Short mmCIF file of C-alpha atoms and ligand atoms in Angstrom, two decimals:
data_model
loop_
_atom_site.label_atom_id
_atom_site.label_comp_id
_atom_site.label_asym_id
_atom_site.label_seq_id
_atom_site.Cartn_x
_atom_site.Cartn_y
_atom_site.Cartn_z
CA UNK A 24 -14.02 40.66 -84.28
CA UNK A 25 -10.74 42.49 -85.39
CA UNK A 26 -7.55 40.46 -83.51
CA UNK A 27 -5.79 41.61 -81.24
CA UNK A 28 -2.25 42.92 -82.22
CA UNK A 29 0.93 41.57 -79.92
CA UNK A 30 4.63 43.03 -79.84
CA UNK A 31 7.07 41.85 -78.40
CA UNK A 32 9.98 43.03 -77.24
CA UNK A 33 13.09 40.48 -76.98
CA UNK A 34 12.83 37.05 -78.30
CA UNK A 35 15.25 35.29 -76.15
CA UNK A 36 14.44 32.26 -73.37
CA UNK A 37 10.70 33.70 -72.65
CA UNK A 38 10.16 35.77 -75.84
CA UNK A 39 11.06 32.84 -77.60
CA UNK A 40 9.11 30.83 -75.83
CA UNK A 41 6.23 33.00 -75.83
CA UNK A 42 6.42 33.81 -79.53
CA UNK A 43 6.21 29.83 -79.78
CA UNK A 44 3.35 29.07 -77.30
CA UNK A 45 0.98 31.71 -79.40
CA UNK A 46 1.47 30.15 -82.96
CA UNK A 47 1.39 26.61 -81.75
CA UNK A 48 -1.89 27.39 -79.82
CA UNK A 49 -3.02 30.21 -81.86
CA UNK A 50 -6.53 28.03 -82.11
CA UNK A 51 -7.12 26.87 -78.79
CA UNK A 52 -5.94 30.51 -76.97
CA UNK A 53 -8.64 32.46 -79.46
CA UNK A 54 -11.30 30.27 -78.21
CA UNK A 55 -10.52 30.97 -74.86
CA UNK A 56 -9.93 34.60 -75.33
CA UNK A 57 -13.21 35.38 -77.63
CA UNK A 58 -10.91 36.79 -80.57
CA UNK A 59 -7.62 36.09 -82.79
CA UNK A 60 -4.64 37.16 -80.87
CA UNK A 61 -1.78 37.83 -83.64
CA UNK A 62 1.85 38.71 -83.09
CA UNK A 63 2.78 41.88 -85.80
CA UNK A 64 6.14 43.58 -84.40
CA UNK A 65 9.37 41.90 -82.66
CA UNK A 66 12.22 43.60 -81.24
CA UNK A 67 15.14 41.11 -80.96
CA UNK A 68 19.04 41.92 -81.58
CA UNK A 69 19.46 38.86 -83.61
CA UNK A 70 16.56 36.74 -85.24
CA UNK A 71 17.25 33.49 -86.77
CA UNK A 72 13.91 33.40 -88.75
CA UNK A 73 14.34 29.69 -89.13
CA UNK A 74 13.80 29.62 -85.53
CA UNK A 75 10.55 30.51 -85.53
CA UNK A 76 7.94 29.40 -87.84
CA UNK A 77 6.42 32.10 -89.79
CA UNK A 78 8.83 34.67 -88.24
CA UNK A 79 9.15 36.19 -91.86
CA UNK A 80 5.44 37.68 -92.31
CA UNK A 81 5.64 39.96 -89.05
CA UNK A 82 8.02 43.28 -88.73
CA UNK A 83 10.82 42.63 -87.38
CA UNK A 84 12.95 45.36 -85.81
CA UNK A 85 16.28 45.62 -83.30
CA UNK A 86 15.16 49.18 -82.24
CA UNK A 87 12.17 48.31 -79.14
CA UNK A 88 11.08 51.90 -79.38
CA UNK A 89 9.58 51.48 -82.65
CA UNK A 90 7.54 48.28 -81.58
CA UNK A 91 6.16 50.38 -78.89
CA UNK A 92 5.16 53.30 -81.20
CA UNK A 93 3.95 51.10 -83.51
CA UNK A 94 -0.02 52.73 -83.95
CA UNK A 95 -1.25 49.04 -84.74
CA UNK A 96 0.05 47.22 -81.97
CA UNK A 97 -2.71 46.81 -79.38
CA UNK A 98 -0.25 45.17 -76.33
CA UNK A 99 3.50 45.56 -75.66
CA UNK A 100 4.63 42.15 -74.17
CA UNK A 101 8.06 43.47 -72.42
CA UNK A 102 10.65 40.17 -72.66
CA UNK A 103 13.80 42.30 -72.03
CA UNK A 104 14.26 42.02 -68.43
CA UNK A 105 16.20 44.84 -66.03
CA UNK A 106 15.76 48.61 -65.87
CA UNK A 107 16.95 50.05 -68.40
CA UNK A 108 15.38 50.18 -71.12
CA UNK A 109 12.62 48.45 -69.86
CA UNK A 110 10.74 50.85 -67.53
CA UNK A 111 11.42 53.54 -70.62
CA UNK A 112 9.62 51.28 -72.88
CA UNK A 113 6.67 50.15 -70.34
CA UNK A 114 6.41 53.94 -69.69
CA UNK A 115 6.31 55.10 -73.38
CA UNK A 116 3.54 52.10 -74.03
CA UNK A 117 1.30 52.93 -71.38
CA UNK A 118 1.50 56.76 -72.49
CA UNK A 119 0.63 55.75 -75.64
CA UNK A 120 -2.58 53.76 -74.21
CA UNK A 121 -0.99 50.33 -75.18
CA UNK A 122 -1.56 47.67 -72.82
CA UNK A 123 1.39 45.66 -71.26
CA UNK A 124 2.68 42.39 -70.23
CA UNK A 125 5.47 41.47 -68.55
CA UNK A 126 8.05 38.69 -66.62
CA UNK A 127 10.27 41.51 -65.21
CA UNK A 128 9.83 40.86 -61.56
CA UNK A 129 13.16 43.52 -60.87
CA UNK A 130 11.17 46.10 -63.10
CA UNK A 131 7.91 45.47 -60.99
CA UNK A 132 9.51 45.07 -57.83
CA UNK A 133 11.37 48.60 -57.53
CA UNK A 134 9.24 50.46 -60.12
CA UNK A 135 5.93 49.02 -59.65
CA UNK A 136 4.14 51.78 -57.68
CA UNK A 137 4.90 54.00 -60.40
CA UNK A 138 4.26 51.88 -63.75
CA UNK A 139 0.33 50.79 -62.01
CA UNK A 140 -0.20 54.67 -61.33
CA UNK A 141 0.40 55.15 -65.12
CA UNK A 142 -1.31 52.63 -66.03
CA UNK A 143 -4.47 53.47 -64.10
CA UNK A 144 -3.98 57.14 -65.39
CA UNK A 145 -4.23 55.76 -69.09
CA UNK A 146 -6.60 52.81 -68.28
CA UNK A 147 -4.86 50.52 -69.79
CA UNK A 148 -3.64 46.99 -67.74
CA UNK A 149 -0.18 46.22 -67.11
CA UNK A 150 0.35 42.10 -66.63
CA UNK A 151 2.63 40.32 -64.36
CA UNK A 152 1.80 36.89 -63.29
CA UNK A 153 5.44 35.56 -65.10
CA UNK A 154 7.37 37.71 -62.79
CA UNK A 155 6.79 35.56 -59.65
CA UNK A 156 7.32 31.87 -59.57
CA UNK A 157 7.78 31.60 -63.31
CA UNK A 158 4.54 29.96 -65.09
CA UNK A 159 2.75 28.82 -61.24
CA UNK A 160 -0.40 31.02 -61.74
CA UNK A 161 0.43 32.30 -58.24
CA UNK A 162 -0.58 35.97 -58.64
CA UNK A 163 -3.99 34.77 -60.03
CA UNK A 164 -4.35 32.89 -57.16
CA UNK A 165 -3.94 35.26 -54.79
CA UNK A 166 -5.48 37.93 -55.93
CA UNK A 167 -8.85 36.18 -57.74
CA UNK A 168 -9.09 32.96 -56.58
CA UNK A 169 -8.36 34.10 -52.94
CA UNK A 170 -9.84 36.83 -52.85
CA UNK A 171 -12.43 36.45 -50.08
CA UNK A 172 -10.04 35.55 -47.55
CA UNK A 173 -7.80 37.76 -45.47
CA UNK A 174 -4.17 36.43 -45.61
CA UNK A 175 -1.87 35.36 -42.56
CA UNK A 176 0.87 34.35 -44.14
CA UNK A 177 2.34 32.70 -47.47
CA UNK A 178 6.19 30.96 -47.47
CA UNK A 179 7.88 30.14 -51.15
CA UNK A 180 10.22 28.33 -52.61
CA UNK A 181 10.47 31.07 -55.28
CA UNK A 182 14.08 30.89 -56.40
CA UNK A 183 14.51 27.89 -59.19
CA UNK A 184 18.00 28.40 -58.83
CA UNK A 185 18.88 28.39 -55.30
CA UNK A 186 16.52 25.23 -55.06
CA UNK A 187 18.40 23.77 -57.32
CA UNK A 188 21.83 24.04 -55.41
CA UNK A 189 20.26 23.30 -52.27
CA UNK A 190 18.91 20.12 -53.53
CA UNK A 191 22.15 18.96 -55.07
CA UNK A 192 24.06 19.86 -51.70
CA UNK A 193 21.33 17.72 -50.07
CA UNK A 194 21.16 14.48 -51.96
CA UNK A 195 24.21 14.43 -53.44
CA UNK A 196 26.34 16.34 -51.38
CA UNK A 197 27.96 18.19 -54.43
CA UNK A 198 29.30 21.92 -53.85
CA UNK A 199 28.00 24.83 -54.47
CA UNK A 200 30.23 25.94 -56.61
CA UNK A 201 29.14 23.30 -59.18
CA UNK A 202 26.40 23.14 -58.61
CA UNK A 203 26.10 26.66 -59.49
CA UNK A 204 27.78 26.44 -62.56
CA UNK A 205 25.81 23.81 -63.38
CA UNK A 206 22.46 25.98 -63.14
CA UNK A 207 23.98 28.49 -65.17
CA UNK A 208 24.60 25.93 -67.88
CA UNK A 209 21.16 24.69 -68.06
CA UNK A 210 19.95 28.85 -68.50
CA UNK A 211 17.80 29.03 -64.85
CA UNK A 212 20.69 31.33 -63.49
CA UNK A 213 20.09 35.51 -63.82
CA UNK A 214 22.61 36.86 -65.96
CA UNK A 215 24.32 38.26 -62.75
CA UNK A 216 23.83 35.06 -60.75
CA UNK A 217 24.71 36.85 -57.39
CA UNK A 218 20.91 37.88 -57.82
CA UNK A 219 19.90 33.98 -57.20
CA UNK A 220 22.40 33.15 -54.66
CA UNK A 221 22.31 36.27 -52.53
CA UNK A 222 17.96 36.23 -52.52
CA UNK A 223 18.03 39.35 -54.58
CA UNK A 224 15.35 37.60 -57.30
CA UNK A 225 13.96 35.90 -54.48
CA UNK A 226 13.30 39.40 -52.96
CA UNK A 227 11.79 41.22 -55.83
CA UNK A 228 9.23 38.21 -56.35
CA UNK A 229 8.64 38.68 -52.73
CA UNK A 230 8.21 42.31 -52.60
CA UNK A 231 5.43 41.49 -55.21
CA UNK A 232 3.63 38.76 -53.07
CA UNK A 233 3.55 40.45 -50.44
CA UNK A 234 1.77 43.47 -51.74
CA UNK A 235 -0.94 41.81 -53.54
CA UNK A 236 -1.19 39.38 -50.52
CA UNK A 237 -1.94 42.38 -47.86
CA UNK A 238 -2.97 45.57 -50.21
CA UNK A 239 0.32 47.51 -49.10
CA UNK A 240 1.98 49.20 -51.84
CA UNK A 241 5.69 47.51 -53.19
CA UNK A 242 8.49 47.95 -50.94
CA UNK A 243 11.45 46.41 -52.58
CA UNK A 244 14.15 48.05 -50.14
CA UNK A 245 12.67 46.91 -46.94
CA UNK A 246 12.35 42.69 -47.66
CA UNK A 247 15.30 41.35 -45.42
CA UNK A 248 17.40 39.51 -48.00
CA UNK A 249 19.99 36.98 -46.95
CA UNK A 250 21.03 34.62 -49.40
CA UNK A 251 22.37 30.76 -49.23
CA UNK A 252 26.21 31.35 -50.11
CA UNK A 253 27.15 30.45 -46.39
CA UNK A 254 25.32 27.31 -46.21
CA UNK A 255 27.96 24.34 -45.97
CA UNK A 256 26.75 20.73 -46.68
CA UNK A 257 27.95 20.36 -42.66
CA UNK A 258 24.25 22.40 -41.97
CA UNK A 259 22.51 20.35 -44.38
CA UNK A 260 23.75 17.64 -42.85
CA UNK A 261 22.84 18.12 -39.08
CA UNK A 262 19.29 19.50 -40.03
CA UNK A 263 18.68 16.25 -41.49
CA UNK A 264 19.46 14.51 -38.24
CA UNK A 265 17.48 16.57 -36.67
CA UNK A 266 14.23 16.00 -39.33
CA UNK A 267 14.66 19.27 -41.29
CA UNK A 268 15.16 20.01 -44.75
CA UNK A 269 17.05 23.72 -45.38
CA UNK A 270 15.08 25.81 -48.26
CA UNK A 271 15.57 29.04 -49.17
CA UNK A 272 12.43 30.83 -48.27
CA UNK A 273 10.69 34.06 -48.74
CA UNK A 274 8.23 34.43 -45.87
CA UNK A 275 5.63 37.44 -46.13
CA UNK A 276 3.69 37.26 -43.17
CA UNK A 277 1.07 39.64 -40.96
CA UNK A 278 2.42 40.13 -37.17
CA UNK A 279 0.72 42.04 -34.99
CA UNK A 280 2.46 45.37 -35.69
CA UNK A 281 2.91 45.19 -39.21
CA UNK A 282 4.09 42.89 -41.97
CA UNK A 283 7.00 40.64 -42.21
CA UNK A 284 9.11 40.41 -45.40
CA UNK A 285 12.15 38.37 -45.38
CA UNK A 286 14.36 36.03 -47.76
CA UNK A 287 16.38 34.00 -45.97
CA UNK A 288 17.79 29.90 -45.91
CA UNK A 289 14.96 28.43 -43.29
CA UNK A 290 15.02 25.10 -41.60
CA UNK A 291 11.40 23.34 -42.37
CA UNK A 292 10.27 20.11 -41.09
CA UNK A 293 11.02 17.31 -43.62
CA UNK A 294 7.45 16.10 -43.44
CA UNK A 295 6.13 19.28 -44.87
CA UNK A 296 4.96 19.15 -48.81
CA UNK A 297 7.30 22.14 -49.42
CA UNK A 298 10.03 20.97 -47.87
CA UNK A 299 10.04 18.08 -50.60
CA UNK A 300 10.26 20.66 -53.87
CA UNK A 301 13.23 19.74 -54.88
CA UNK A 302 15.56 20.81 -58.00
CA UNK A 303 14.33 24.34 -60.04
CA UNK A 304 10.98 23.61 -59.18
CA UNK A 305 8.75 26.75 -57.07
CA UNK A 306 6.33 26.25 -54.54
CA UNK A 307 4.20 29.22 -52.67
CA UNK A 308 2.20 27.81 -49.62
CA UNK A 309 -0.52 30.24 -48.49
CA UNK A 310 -2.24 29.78 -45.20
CA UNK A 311 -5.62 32.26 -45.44
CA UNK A 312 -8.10 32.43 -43.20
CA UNK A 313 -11.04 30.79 -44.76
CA UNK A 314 -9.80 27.95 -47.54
CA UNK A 315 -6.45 27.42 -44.62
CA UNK A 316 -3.15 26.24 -45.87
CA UNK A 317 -3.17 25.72 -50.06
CA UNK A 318 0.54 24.99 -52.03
CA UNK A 319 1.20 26.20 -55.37
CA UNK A 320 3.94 24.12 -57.01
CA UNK A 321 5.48 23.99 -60.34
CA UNK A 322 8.21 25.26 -63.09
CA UNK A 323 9.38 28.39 -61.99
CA UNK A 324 11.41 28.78 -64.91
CA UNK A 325 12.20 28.14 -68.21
CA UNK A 326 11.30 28.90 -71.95
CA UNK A 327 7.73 28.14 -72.01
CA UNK A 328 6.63 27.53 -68.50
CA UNK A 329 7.57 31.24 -68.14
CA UNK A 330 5.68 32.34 -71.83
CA UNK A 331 2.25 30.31 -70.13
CA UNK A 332 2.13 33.00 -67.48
CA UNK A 333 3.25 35.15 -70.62
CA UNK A 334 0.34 33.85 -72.75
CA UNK A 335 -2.44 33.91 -69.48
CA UNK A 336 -1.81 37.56 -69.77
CA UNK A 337 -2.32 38.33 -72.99
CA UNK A 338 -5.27 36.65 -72.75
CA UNK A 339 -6.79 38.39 -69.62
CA UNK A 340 -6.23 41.84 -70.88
CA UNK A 341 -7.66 40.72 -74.47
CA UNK A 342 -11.05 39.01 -72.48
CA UNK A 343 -10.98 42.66 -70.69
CA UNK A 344 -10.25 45.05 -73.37
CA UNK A 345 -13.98 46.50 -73.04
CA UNK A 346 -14.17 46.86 -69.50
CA UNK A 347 -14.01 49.74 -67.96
CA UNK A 348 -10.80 50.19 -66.07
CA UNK A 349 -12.58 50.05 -62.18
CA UNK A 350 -14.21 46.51 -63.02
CA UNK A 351 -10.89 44.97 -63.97
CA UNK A 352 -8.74 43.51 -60.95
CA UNK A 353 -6.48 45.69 -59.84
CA UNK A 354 -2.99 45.53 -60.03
CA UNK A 355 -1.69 44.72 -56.15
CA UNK A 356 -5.07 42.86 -55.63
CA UNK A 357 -6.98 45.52 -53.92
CA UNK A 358 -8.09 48.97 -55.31
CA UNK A 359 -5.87 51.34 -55.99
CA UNK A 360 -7.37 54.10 -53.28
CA UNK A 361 -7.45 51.16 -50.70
CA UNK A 362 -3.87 50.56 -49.99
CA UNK A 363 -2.80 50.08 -45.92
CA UNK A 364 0.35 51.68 -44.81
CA UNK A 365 0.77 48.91 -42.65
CA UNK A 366 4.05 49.19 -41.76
CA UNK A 367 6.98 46.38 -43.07
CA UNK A 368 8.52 45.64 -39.76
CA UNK A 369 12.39 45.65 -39.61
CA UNK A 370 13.86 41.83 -39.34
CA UNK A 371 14.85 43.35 -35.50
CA UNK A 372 11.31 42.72 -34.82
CA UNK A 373 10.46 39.33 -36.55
CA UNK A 374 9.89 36.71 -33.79
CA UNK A 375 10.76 32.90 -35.42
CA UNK A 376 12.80 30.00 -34.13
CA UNK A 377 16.55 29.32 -35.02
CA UNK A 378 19.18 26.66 -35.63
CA UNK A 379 22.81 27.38 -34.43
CA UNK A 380 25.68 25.92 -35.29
CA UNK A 381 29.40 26.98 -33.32
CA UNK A 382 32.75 25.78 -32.58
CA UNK A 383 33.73 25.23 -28.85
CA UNK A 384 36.48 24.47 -27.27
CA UNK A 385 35.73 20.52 -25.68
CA UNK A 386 35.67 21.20 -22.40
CA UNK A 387 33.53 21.55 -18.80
CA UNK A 388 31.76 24.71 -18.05
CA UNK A 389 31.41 25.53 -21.78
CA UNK A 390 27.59 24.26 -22.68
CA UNK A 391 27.20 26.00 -19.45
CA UNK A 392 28.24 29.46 -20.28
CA UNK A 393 26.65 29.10 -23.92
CA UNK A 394 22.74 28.19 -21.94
CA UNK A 395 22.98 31.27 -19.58
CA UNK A 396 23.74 33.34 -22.10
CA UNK A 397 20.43 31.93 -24.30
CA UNK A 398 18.91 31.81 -20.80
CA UNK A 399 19.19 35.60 -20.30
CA UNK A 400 17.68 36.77 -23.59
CA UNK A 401 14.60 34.26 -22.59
CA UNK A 402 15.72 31.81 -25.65
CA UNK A 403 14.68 28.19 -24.87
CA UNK A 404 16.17 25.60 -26.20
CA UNK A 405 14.63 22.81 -28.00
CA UNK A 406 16.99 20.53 -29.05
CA UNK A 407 20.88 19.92 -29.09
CA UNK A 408 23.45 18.38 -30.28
CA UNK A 409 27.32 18.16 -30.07
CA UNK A 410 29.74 16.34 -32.33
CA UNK A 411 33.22 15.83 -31.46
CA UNK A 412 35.06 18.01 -34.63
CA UNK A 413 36.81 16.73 -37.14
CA UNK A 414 38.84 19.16 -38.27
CA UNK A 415 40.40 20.99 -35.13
CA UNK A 416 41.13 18.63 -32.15
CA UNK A 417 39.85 19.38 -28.69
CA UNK A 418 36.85 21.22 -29.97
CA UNK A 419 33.24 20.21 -30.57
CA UNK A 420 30.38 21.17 -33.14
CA UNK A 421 27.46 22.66 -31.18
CA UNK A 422 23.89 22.84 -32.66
CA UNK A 423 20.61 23.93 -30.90
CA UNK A 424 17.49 24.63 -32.27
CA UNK A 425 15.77 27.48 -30.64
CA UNK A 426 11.86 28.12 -29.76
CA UNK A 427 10.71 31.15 -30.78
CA UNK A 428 12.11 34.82 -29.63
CA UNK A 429 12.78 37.57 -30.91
CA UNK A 430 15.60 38.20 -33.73
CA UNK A 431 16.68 41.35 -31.58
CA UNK A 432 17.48 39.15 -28.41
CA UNK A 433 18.91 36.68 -30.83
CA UNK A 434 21.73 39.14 -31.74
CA UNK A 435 22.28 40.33 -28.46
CA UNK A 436 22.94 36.60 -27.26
CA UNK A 437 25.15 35.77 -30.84
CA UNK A 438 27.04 38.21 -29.89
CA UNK A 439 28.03 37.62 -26.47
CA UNK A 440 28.61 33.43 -27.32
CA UNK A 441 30.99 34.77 -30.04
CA UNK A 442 32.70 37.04 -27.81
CA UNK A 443 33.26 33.67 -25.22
CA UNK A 444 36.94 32.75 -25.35
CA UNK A 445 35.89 29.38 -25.49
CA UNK A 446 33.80 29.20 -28.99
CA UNK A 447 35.79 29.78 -31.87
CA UNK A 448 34.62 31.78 -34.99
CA UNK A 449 31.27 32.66 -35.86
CA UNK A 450 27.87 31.56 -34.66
CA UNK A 451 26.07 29.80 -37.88
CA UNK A 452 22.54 30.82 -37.58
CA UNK A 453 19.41 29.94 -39.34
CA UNK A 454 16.28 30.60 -38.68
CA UNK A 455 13.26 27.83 -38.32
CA UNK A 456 10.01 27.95 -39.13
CA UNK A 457 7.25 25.24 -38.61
CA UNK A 458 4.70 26.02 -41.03
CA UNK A 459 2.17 24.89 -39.83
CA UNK A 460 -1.10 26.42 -39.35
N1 HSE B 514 16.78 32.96 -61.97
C1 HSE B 514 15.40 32.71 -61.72
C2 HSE B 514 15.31 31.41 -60.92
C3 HSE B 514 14.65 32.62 -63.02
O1 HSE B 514 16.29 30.67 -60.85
O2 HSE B 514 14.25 31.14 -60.36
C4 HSE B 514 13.15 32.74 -62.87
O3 HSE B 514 12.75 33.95 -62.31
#
């Protein structure tokens, strides 16, 4: 049978990587797929040929529009990243019947709904599984492997980058600031790396799990998104006494009136699996109904843990090519006409537990005043702690950990222990989740 014909567009950590993984398994992924799977146009600014074995018998090009008008090319592999040009060029393939692949989890996040109604339109398939959690198979997963089970709720580590500093904070109790720089050295940061630290990446990936997890359609601008820049190794510190780990989770979860999305820094108990991924590696932990809890872990990202999600692709739409368009797997999981408009709730309505942290002044009456007020919003406390400060005399740390309430009478009560005139500053909070089933 005639191979299939690859371009790619930009050969730089993934398309690199991706243009490697191919010809190095050329053999094995052909055998797998049923028939020769051949790259024949790149789009990259500046190729060292050298580089990349055998480089110099495909066309090579700088201009990404003529890859994707290219007659011969059979699949568009889009390696560019961001909006623009990418959802011009993912457009302009799928108009022209191509199929596509892609790791651009901002592209699928906020232009999803649009690119899959395209797509559908032409019949053609439009690959993801690189956007979320790098090469984890996590989108496969969900929407094959798990397929006969309804969903409750899934919690990942999906942020290489954020894990990374957290990590480093924890068990060496370096600062974020170089730690940060550090990631950015090693090539796991985003180019803007205020995407990583403020949950931004974090959020598109979410945005995606979320969607194929509960059949809604992609709702980038309602995930909560708070990211770990206000962490200080002081929190890190007391959640370990108090047997927590802090990761930076996104939580996607099914509540009574609708469906949670939220990034946010999360205390988990130490003795959970996931709360032991450490450095840039990902983890998504799934709890469905019928298999229970299962944890994906792995790379998350990187040259060619990213280009085997990359490669899985191309392979799926090649094995697929002949089918009709309703028998393949649909995009978000569940058909296309099937979508719920369950509703994303706002984080107002999100019930989980919390850790505080606060400066008060060291004196009676005060633990007193700070309990009424939890007291009156029907917050119970579970645990608490109070450390005489270092830094400002006559004062004292405060930490409690929180049962479970609602993030509505959480701000109510925040607000009036900040507005004591015996606690200083702000309240620290973040919030707690067990995990468990
Ligand atoms: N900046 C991302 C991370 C890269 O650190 O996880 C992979 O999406």
């Amino acid at each position: 049978m005639k191979p299939v014909n690859v371009g790619i567009l930009g050969l730089g950590t993934v398309g690199g990587g991706t243009y490697r993984v191919l010809m190095r398994n050329a053999d094995e992924i052909s055998r797998r797929a049923g028939r020769g799977i051949q790259v024949t146009h790149v789009a990259a600014r500046d190729v060292k040929s050298s580089e990349f074995k055998e480089l110099d018998k495909i066309k090579i090009t700088q201009d990404a529009f003529e890859v994707v008008n290219d007659p011969e090319v059979d699949i568009v592999v889009e390696l560019i990243g961001g909006y623009d040009p990418a959802l011009e060029l993912v457009l302009k393939a799928i108009e022209q019947g191509k199929h596509v692949v892609t790791a651009n989890k901002a592209l699928i996040a906020v232009h999803g709904n649009e690119i899959f109604s395209a797509a559908s339109k032409k019949g053609v398939m439009v690959g993801f599984e690189a956007a979320v959690a790098g090469g984890i198979p996590i989108i496969k997963a969900i929407r094959e492997g798990l397929a006969g089970n309804r969903i409750s709720w899934l919690a990942g580590i999906i942020n290489g980058t954020g894990n990374f500093i957290l990590t480093e904070m924890q068990e060496k109790g370096r600062k974020f600031t170089d730690v940060l720089k550090e990631a950015q050295e090693l090539g796991y940061a985003e180019a803007d790396p205020s995407f990583d630290v403020e949950g931004i990446d974090a959020a598109h990936k979410l945005a995606i799990l979320g969607s194929i997890a509960f059949g809604v359609p992609l709702q980038f601008e309602k995930v909560y998104t708070e990211g770990i820049s206000h962490i200080t190794r002081e929190d890190v510190d007391y959640a370990e006494q108090l047997g927590y780990r802090i990761k930076h989770l996104g939580i996607a979860r099914k509540a009574d009136k609708g469906i949670e999305l939220r990034v946010h820094p999360t205390l988990i108990p130490e003795k959970r699996l996931i709360a032991n991924v450490n450095g840039v590696m990902n983890a998504v932990l799934v709890y469905a109904d019928a298999l229970g809890p299962t944890l994906y872990y792995g790379a998350g990202a990187g040259s060619e843990p990213t280009a085997s999600a990359v490669v899985a692709d191309i392979v799926d739409v090649t094995r697929t090519l002949t089918a009709d368009s309703e028998n393949r797997v649909p995009h978000l999981a569940f058909q296309a006409s099937s979508l719920a408009d369950t509703p994303v709730l706002n984080m107002d309505e999100v019930s989980t537990s919390y850790y505080l942290r606060l400066q008060a002044a060291d004196e009676p009456g005060v633990i007193a005043d700070i309990t009424r007020i939890l007291g009156d919003q029907k917050i119970s406390i579970e645990a608490m702690i109070q450390k005489e400060s270092k830094n400002i005399e006559q004062t004292a740390s405060v930490i409690l950990l929180t049962h479970q309430v609602l993030e509505r009478n959480m701000n109510l009560a925040i607000q009036q222990i900040e507005s004591l005139d015996s606690v200083s500053g702000k309240v620290c909070r973040i919030r707690m989740e067990s995990l468990g089933s």
